[in-house]
Amino acid sequence: IAPGEKKHKKEGLKKIEDELSKFVKVEGLTHDEIDAIIAALTVKLYYEGKAVILKGSDGSILVPKANLQHTLIDWQE
């Protein structure tokens, strides 16, 4: 959403909110609520075929597809 921005810093949270506002109303949310929105959007992307599950020995994580993720999928298989 806003690579490199820190949600615990006022400026970073504002940039993240600005990017998220393209998808949902985010005005006045806490960083925890913003985390929940990002997680929900990632799940939506997964069901649209635009995210992948990366499995590891200690669990799995759902991430949006990008050039790096395509490389990781090939490596994972």
Coordinates of C-alpha atoms in Angstrom, one line a residue:
I1 CA 0.0 0.0 0.0
A2 CA 2.7 2.5 1.0
P3 CA 6.1 0.7 0.9
G4 CA 8.6 1.9 3.5
E5 CA 6.0 3.9 5.5
K6 CA 5.8 3.3 9.2
K7 CA 2.2 3.1 10.6
H8 CA 3.4 4.2 14.1
K9 CA 4.6 7.5 12.7
K10 CA 2.1 10.2 12.0
E11 CA 3.4 10.9 8.5
G12 CA 3.6 7.3 7.6
L13 CA 0.1 6.6 8.9
K14 CA -1.2 9.5 6.8
K15 CA 0.4 8.1 3.6
I16 CA -1.0 4.7 4.3
E17 CA -4.5 6.2 4.9
D18 CA -4.2 8.1 1.6
E19 CA -3.5 5.0 -0.3
L20 CA -6.1 2.9 1.4
S21 CA -8.7 5.6 0.9
K22 CA -8.7 4.6 -2.8
F23 CA -10.5 1.4 -1.7
V24 CA -12.4 2.1 1.5
K25 CA -13.2 4.9 3.9
V26 CA -10.3 5.1 6.4
E27 CA -10.6 8.5 8.1
G28 CA -9.8 8.4 11.8
L29 CA -8.9 4.7 12.0
T30 CA -6.2 3.3 14.4
H31 CA -3.2 1.5 13.0
D32 CA -4.7 -1.8 14.2
E33 CA -7.9 -1.1 12.2
I34 CA -5.7 -0.2 9.1
D35 CA -3.9 -3.6 9.5
A36 CA -7.3 -5.3 9.5
I37 CA -8.3 -3.5 6.3
I38 CA -5.1 -4.4 4.6
A39 CA -5.5 -8.0 5.6
A40 CA -9.1 -8.0 4.3
L41 CA -8.0 -6.5 1.0
T42 CA -5.3 -9.1 0.7
V43 CA -7.9 -11.9 1.2
K44 CA -10.1 -10.2 -1.5
L45 CA -7.1 -10.3 -3.9
Y46 CA -6.5 -13.9 -3.1
Y47 CA -10.1 -14.9 -4.1
E48 CA -9.6 -12.8 -7.3
G49 CA -6.5 -14.8 -8.1
K50 CA -4.2 -11.8 -7.4
A51 CA -2.5 -13.1 -4.2
V52 CA -0.7 -16.3 -3.2
I53 CA -0.1 -18.3 -0.1
L54 CA 3.6 -18.7 0.8
K55 CA 4.0 -21.7 3.0
G56 CA 6.9 -22.1 5.5
S57 CA 7.9 -24.6 8.1
D58 CA 6.3 -22.5 10.9
G59 CA 3.2 -21.3 9.0
S60 CA 1.9 -19.6 6.0
I61 CA 1.3 -16.0 4.8
L62 CA -0.9 -14.6 2.2
V63 CA 0.7 -11.9 0.0
P64 CA -0.4 -10.0 -3.1
K65 CA 1.2 -11.1 -6.4
A66 CA 4.1 -9.1 -7.8
N67 CA 7.2 -10.0 -9.8
L68 CA 8.9 -11.1 -6.6
Q69 CA 6.0 -13.3 -5.6
H70 CA 5.9 -14.9 -9.0
T71 CA 9.6 -15.8 -8.5
L72 CA 8.8 -17.2 -5.1
I73 CA 5.9 -19.3 -6.4
D74 CA 8.2 -20.9 -9.0
W75 CA 10.8 -21.5 -6.3
Q76 CA 8.2 -22.9 -3.9
E77 CA 6.8 -25.5 -6.3

